[in-house]
Tab-separated table of C-alpha atoms in Angstrom:
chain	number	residue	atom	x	y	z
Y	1	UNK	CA	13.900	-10.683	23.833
Y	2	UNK	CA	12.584	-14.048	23.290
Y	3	UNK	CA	8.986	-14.997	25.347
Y	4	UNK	CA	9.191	-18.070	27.567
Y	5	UNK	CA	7.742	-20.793	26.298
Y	6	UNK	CA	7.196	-22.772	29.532
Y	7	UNK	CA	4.974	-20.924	31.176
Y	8	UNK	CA	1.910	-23.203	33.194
Y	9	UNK	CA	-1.213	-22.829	31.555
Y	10	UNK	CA	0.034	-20.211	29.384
Y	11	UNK	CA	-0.781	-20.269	25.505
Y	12	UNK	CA	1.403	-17.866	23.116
Y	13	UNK	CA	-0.241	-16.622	19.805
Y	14	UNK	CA	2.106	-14.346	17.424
Y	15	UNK	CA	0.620	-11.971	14.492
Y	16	UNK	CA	1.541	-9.141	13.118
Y	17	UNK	CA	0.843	-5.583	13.563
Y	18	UNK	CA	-1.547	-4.341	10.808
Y	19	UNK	CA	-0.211	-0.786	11.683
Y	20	UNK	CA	2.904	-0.830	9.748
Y	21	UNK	CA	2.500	-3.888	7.412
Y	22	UNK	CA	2.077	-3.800	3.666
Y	23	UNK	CA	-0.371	-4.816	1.308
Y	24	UNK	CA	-3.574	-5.315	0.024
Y	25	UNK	CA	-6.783	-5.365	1.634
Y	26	UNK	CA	-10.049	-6.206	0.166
Y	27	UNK	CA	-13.823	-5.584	1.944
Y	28	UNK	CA	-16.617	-7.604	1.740
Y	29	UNK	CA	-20.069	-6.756	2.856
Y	30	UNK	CA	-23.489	-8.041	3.067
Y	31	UNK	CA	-25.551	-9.135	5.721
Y	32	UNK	CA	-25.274	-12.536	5.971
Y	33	UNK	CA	-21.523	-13.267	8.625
Y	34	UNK	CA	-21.828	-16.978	6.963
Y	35	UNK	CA	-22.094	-16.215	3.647
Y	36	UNK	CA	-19.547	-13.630	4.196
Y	37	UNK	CA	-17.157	-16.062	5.674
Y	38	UNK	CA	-17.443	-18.461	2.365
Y	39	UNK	CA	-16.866	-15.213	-0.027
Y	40	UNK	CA	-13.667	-14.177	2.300
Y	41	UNK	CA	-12.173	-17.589	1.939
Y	42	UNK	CA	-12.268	-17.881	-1.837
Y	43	UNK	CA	-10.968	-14.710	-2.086
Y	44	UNK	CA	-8.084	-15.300	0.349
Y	45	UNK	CA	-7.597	-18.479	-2.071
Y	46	UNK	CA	-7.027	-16.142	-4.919
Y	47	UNK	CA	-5.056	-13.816	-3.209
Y	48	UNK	CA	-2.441	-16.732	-2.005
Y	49	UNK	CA	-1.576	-17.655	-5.616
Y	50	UNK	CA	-0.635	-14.054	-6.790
Y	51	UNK	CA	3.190	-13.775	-6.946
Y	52	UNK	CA	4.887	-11.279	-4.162
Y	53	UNK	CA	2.158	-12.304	-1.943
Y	54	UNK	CA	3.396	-13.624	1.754
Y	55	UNK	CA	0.925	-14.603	3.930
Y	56	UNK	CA	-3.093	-13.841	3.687
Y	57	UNK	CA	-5.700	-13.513	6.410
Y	58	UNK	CA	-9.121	-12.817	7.070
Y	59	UNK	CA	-10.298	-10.457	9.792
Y	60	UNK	CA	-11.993	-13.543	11.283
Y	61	UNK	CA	-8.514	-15.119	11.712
Y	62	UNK	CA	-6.970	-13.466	14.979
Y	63	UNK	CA	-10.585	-13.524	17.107
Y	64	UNK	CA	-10.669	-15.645	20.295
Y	65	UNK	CA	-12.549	-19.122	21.143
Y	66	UNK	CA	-15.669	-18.070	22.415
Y	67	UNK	CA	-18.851	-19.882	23.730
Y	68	UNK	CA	-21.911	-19.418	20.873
Y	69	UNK	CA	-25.745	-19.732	22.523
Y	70	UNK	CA	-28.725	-20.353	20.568
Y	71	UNK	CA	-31.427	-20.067	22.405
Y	72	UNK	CA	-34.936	-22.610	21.685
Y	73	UNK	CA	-37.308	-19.792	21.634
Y	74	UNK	CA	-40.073	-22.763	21.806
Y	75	UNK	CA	-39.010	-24.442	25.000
Y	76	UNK	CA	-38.178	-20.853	26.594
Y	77	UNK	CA	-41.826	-19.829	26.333
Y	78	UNK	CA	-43.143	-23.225	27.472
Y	79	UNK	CA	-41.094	-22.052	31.057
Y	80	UNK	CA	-42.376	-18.252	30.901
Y	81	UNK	CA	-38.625	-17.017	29.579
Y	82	UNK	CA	-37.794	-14.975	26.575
Y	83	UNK	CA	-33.979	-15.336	24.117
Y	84	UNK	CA	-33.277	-11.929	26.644
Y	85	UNK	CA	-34.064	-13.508	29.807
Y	86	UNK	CA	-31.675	-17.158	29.148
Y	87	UNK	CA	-29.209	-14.825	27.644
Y	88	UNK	CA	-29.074	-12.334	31.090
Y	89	UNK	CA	-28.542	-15.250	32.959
Y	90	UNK	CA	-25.969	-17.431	31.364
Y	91	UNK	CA	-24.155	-13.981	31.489
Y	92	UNK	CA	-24.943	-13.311	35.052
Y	93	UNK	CA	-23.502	-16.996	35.705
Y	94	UNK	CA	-20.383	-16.527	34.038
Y	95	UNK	CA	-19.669	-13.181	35.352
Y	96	UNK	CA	-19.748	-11.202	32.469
Y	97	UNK	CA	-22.029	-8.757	33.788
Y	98	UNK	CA	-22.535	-6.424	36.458
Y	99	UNK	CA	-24.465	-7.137	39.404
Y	100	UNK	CA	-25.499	-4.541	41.604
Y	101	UNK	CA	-24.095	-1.564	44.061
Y	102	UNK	CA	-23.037	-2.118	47.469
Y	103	UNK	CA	-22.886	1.556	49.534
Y	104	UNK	CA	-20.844	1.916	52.250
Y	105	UNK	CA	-19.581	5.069	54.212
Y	106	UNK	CA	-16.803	5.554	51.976
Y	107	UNK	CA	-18.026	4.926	48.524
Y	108	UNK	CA	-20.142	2.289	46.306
Y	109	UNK	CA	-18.748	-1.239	45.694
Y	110	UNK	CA	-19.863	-3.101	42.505
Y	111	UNK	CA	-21.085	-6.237	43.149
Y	112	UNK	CA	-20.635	-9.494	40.571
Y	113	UNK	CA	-22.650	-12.779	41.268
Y	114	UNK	CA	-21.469	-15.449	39.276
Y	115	UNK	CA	-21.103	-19.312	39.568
Y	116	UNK	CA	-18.308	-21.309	41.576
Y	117	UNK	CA	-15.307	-21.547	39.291
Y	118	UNK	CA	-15.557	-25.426	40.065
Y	119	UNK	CA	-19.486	-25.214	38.740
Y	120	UNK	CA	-18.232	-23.463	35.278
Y	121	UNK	CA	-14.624	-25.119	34.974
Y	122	UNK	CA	-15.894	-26.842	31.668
Y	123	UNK	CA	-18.225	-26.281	29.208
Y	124	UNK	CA	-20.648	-29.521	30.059
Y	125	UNK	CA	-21.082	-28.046	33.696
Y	126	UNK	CA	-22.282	-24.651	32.438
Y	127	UNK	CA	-24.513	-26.885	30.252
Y	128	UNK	CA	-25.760	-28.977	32.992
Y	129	UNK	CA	-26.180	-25.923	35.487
Y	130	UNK	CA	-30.015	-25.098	37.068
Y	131	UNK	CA	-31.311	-21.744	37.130
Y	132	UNK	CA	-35.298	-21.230	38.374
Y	133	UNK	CA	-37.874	-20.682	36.373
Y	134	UNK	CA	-41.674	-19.536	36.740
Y	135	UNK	CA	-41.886	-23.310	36.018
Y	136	UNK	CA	-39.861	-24.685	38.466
Y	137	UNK	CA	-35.547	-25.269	38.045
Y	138	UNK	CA	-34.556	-25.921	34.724
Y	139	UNK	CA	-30.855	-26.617	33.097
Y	140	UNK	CA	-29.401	-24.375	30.617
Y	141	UNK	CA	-29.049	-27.306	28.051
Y	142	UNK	CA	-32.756	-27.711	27.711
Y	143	UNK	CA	-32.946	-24.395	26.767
Y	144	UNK	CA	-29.908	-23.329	24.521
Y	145	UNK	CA	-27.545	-25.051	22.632
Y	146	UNK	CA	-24.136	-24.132	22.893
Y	147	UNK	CA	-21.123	-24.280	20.933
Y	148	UNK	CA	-17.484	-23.507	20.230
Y	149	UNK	CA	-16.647	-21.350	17.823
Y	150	UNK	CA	-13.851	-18.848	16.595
Y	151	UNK	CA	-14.804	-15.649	17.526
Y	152	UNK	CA	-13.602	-11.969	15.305
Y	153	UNK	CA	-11.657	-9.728	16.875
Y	154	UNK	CA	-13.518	-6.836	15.610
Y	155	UNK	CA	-17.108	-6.307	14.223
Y	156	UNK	CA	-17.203	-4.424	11.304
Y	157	UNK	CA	-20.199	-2.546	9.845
Y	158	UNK	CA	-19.898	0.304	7.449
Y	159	UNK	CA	-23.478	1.445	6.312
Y	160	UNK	CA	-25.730	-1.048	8.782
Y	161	UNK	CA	-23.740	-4.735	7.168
Y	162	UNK	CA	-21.501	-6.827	8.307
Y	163	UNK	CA	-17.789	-6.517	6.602
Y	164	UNK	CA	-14.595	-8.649	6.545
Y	165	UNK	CA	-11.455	-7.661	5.561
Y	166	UNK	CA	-9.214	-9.909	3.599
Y	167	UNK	CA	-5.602	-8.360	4.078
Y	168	UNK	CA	-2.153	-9.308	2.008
Y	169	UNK	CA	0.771	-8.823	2.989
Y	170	UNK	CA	3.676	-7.956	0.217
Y	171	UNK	CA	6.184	-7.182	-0.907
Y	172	UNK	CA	7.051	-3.442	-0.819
Y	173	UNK	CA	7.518	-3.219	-4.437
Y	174	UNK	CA	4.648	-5.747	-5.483
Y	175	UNK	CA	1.999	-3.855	-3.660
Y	176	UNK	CA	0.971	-2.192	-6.598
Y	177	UNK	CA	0.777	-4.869	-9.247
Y	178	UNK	CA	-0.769	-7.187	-6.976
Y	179	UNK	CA	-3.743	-5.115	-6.107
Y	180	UNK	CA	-4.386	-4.408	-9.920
Y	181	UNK	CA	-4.087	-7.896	-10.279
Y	182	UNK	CA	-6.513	-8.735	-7.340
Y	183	UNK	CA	-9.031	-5.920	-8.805
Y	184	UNK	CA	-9.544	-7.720	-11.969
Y	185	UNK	CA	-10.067	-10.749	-10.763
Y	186	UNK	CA	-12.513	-9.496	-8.413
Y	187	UNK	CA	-14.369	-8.612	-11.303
Y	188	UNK	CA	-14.846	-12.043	-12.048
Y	189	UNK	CA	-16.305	-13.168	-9.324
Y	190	UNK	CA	-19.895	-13.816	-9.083
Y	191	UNK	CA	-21.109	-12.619	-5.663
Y	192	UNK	CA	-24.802	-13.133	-4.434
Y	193	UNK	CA	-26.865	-10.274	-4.445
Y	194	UNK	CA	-26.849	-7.963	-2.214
Y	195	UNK	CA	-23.107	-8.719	-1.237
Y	196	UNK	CA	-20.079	-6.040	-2.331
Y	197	UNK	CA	-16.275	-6.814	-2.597
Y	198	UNK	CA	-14.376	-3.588	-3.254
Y	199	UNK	CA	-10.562	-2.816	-2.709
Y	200	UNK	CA	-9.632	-1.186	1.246
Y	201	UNK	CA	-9.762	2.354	0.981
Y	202	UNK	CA	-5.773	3.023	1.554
Y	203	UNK	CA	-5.103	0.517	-1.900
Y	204	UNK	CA	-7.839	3.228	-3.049
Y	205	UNK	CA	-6.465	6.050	-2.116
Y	206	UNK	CA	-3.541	4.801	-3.813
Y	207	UNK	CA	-4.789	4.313	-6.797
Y	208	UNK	CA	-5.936	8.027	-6.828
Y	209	UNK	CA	-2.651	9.254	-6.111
Y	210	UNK	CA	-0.870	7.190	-8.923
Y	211	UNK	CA	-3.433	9.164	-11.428
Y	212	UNK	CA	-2.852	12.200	-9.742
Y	213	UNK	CA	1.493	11.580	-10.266
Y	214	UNK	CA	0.782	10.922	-13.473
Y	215	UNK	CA	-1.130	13.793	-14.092
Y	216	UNK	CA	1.987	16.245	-12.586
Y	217	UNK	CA	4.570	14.258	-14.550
Y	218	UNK	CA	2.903	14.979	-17.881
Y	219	UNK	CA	2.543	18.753	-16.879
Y	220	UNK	CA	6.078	18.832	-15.625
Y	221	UNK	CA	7.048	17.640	-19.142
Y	222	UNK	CA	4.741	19.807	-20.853
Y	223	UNK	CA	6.085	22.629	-18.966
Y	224	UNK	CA	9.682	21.915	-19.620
Y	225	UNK	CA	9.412	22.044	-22.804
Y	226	UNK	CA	7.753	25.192	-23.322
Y	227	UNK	CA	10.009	27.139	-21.747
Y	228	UNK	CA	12.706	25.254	-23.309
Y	229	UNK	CA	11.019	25.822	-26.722
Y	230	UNK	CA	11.102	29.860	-26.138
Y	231	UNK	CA	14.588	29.837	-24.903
Y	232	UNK	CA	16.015	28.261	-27.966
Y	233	UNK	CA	13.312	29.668	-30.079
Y	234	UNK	CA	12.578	26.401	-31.702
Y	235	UNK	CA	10.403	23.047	-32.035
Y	236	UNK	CA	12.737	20.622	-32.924
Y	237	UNK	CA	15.809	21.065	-30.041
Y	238	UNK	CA	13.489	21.113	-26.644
Y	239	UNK	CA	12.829	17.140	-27.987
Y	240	UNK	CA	16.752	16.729	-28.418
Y	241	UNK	CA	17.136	17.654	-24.571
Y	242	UNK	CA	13.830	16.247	-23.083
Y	243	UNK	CA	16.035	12.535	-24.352
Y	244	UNK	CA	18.065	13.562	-21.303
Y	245	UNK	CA	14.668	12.307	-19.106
Y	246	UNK	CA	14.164	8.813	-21.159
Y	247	UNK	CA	17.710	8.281	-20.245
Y	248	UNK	CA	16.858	9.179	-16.867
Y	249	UNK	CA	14.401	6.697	-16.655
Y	250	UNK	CA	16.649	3.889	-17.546
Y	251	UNK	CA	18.511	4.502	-14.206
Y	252	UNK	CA	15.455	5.152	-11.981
Y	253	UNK	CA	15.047	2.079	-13.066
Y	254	UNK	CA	18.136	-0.232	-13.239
Y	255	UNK	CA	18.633	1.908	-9.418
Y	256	UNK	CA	15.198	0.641	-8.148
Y	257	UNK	CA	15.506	-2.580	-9.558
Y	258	UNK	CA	18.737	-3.863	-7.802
Y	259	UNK	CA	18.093	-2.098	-4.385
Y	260	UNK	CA	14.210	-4.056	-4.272
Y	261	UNK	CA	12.556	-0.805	-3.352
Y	262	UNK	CA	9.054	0.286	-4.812
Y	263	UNK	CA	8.535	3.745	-6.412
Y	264	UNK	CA	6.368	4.940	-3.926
Y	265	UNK	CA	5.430	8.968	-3.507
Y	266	UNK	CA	9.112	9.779	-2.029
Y	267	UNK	CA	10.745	8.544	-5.310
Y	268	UNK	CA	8.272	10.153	-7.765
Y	269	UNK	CA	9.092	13.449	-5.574
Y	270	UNK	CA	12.534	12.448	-6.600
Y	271	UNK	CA	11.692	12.294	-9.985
Y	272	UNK	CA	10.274	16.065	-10.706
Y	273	UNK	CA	13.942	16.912	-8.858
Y	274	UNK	CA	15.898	14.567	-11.680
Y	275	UNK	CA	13.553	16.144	-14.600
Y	276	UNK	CA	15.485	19.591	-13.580
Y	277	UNK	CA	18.820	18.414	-13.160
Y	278	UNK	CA	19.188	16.406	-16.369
Y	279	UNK	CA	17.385	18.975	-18.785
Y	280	UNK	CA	19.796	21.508	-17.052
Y	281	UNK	CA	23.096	19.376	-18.657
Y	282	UNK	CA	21.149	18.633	-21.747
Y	283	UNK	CA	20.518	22.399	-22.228
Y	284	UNK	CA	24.693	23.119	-21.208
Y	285	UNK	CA	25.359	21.003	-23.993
Y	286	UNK	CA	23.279	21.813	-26.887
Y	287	UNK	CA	22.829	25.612	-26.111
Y	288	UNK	CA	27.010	25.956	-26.702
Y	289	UNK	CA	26.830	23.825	-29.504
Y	290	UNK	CA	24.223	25.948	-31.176
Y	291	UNK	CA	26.796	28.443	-29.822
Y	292	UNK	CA	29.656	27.556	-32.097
Y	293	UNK	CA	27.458	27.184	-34.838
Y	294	UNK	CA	25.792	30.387	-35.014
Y	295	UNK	CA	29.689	31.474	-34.716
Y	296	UNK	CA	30.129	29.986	-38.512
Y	297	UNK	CA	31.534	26.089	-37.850
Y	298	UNK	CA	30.114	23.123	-39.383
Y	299	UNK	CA	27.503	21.313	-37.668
Y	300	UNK	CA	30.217	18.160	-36.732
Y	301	UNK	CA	32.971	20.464	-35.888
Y	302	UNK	CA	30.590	22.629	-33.409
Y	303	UNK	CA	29.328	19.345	-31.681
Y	304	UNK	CA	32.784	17.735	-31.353
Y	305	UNK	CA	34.036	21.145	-29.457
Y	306	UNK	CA	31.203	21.844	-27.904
Y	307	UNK	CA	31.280	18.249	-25.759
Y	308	UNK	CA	34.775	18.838	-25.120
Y	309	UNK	CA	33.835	21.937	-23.559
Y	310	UNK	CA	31.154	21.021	-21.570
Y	311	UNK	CA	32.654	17.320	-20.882
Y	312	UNK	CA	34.285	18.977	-17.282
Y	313	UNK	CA	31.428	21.008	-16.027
Y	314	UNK	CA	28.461	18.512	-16.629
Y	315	UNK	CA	30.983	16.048	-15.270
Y	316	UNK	CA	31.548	18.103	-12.211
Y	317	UNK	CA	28.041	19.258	-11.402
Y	318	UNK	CA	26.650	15.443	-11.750
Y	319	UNK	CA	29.799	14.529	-9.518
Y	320	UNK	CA	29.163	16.985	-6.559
Y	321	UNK	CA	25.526	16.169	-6.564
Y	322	UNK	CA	25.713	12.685	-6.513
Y	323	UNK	CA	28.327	12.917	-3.901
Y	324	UNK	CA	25.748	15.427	-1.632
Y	325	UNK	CA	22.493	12.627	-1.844
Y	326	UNK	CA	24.818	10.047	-0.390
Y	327	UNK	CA	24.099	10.089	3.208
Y	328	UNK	CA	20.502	9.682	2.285
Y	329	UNK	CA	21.365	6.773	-0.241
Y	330	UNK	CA	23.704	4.399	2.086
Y	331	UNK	CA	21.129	3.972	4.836
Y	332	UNK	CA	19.171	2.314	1.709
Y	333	UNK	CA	21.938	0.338	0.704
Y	334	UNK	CA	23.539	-0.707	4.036
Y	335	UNK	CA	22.438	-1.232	7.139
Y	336	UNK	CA	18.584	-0.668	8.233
Y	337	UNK	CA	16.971	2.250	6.830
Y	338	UNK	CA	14.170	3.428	9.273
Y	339	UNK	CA	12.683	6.945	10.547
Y	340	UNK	CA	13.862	10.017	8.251
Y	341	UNK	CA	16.092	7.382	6.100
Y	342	UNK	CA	13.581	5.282	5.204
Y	343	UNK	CA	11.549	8.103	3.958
Y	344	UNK	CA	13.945	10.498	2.184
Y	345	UNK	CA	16.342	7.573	0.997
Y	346	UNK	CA	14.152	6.214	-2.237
Y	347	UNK	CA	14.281	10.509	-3.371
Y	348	UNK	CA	18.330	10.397	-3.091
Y	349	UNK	CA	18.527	6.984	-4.601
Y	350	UNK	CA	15.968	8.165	-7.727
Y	351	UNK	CA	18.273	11.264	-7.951
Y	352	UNK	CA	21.672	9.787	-7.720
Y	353	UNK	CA	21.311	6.143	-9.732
Y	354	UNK	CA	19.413	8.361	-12.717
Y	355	UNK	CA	21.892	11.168	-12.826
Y	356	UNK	CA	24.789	9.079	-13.042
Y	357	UNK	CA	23.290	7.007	-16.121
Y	358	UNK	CA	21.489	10.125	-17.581
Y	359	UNK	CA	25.001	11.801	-17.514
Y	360	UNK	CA	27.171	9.460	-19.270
Y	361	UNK	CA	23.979	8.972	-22.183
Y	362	UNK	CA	23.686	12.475	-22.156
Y	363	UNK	CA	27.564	12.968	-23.254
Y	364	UNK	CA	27.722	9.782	-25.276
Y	365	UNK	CA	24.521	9.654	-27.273
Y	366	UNK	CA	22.979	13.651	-27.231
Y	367	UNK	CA	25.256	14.309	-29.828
Y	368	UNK	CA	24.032	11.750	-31.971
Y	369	UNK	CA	20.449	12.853	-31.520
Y	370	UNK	CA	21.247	15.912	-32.088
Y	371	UNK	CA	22.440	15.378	-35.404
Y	372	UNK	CA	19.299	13.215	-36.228
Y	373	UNK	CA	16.870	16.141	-34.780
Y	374	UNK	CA	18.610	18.390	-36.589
Y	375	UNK	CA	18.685	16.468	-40.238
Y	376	UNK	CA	14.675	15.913	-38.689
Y	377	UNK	CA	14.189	19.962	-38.614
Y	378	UNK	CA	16.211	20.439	-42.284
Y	379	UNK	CA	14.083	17.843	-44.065
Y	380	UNK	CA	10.631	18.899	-42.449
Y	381	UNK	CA	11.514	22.394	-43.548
Y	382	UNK	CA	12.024	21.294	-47.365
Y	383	UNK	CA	8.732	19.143	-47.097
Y	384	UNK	CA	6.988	22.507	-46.154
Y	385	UNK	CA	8.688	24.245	-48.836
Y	386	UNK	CA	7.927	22.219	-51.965
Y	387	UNK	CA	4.259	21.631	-50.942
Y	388	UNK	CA	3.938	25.512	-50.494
Y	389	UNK	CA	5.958	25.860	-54.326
């Protein structure tokens, strides 16, 4: 529903939710909130010009418009008052604090003593207001000067300083690159001493994960072809099937690309699934042509039978499987994924756009690098051969 805008003395201010937003955030720290506000703003200047960015702001941005007092510690003393003393009672005048306890038979009533809203309507009559002194009355202006000036919304300290967050919000699938992006230009920047700009902890922990995915791709791989390796009791065919992933790959890809979402931790999930399902037609397809050769046919004859063969079932299996991930795939494609589709759809779309791509290369070209591996294995053999003659 849409606010009134109408309203008497109303003011409407519209943000956004950090909560669920996403991005990039960067913290700065030091000591120094005015030196820190200069740093934050020529970051947020380098952050705007970074492709996929939206919109940047600072964590000074969303604060209110408050009333700043700096207090003449001079003329303060010369009227028997300390910073503490002008403070508690421009407080005391505007309300802000607490006065005292009233008890009655039924319970204790708080008690606030402030000025006349007529006496603190504007900002010259809280100025020009008289409070008394051990010297006689005195004005609050002759003491203090006052200003206004955007307040934050939040103080931040981590480790006794001050810190502002600079936070941008992207695109899903730009997060990543800009961050890397942002990180090395941080590195350029010269900051004072004493002063530290370091990615937010979540980009961090991001980071740390994206090794870590790495890490169990490679090992999944690894693994793979191992067992592959003793199964057909070779080196050369485990590399013949583990092509069945690189085609894979091409449509994660081309899948990702034309739906605009990121490869976040759901999708690389959905990746260790693919690795198994594509290495399982790859090994349907060369294990029967190694079949038909060991039965005494030429190496062309035994891979032109053994596709036909195997054409139906790899067809079939791909077939039912795609046709099982849909319902987590169309909430991705149409309509508004959210809740449980949001965060199982970018597994069935990983699955389903690089099974159906995997499967047709697998049929089309694994013959072809089978006969390459295979001429690969024969000529190896003969270079081990003459240099042992």
């Amino acid at each position: 529903a849409l606010l009134p805008t109408d309203i008497p003395g109303v003011r409407f201010k519209t943000g956004r939710s950090r909560g669920g937003s996403v991005g990039v955030g960067i913290e700065i720290q030091g000591r120094n909130p005015q030196i820190l506000e200069i740093l934050a703003e020529d970051i947020r200047n380098q952050m705007q010009n970074l492709p996929g960015v939206n919109e940047v702001e600072t964590s000074l941005e969303s604060g209110t418009e408050e009333i700043r007092v700096t207090v003449n510690r001079e003329r303060a003393q010369r009227y028997g008052l300390s910073p503490q003393d002008v403070a508690s009672t421009i407080a005391s005048a505007l309300g802000t604090r607490g006065g005292t306890q009233f008890k009655t038979p039924n319970g204790e009533i708080d008690i606030t003593v402030q000025l006349g809203e007529e006496d603190r309507a504007t900002l010259e009559q809280l100025k020009n207001s008289e409070f008394e002194s051990d010297a006689g009355m005195v004005t609050f202006a002759s003491l203090a000067s006052f200003e206004l000036q955007q307040g934050r919304n939040t103080i931040q300290r981590e480790d006794r300083m001050s810190t502002i967050s600079v936070f941008a919000n992207t695109e899903s699938s730009a997060r990543f690159r800009v961050g890397m992006q942002m990180q090395s230009r941080m590195q350029e920047i010269a900051l004072p001493k004493g002063y530290t700009a370091e990615m937010d902890r979540s980009f961090r922990w991001m980071t740390e994960a994206q090794d870590q995915d790495s890490t169990i791709m490679l090992f999944a791989a690894v693994l793979i072809y191992i067992i592959m390796a003793s199964l057909f009791e070779s080196y050369v065919h485990p590399f013949t099937i583990m092509f069945c992933i690189g085609f894979a790959f091409i449509g994660v890809a081309l899948g990702l690309y034309t739906t605009g979402i990121a490869m976040d931790s759901n999708a690389k999930y959905g990746l260790l699934i693919l690795f198994g399902i594509v290495v399982n037609n790859g090994i349907v397809l060369v294990d029967h042509i190694n079949r038909y050769r060991k039965q005494g046919l030429f190496r062309r004859e035994a891979i032109i039978r053994g596709g036909q063969d195997r054409l139906r079932p790899i067809m079939m299996t791909a077939t039912t499987t795609i046709i099982g991930l849909m319902p987590l795939v169309l909430p991705m494609l149409y309509g508004n994924a959210d809740g449980t589709a949001r965060r199982w759809g970018p597994i069935g779309l990983v699955v389903v756009s690089g099974l159906a791509v995997s499967t047709l290369m697998t049929l089309v070209l694994l013959p072809t690098v089978y006969s390459l591996m295979d001429d690969l294995s024969h000529y190896a053999k003969r270079v081990v051969a003459s240099t042992k003659a």
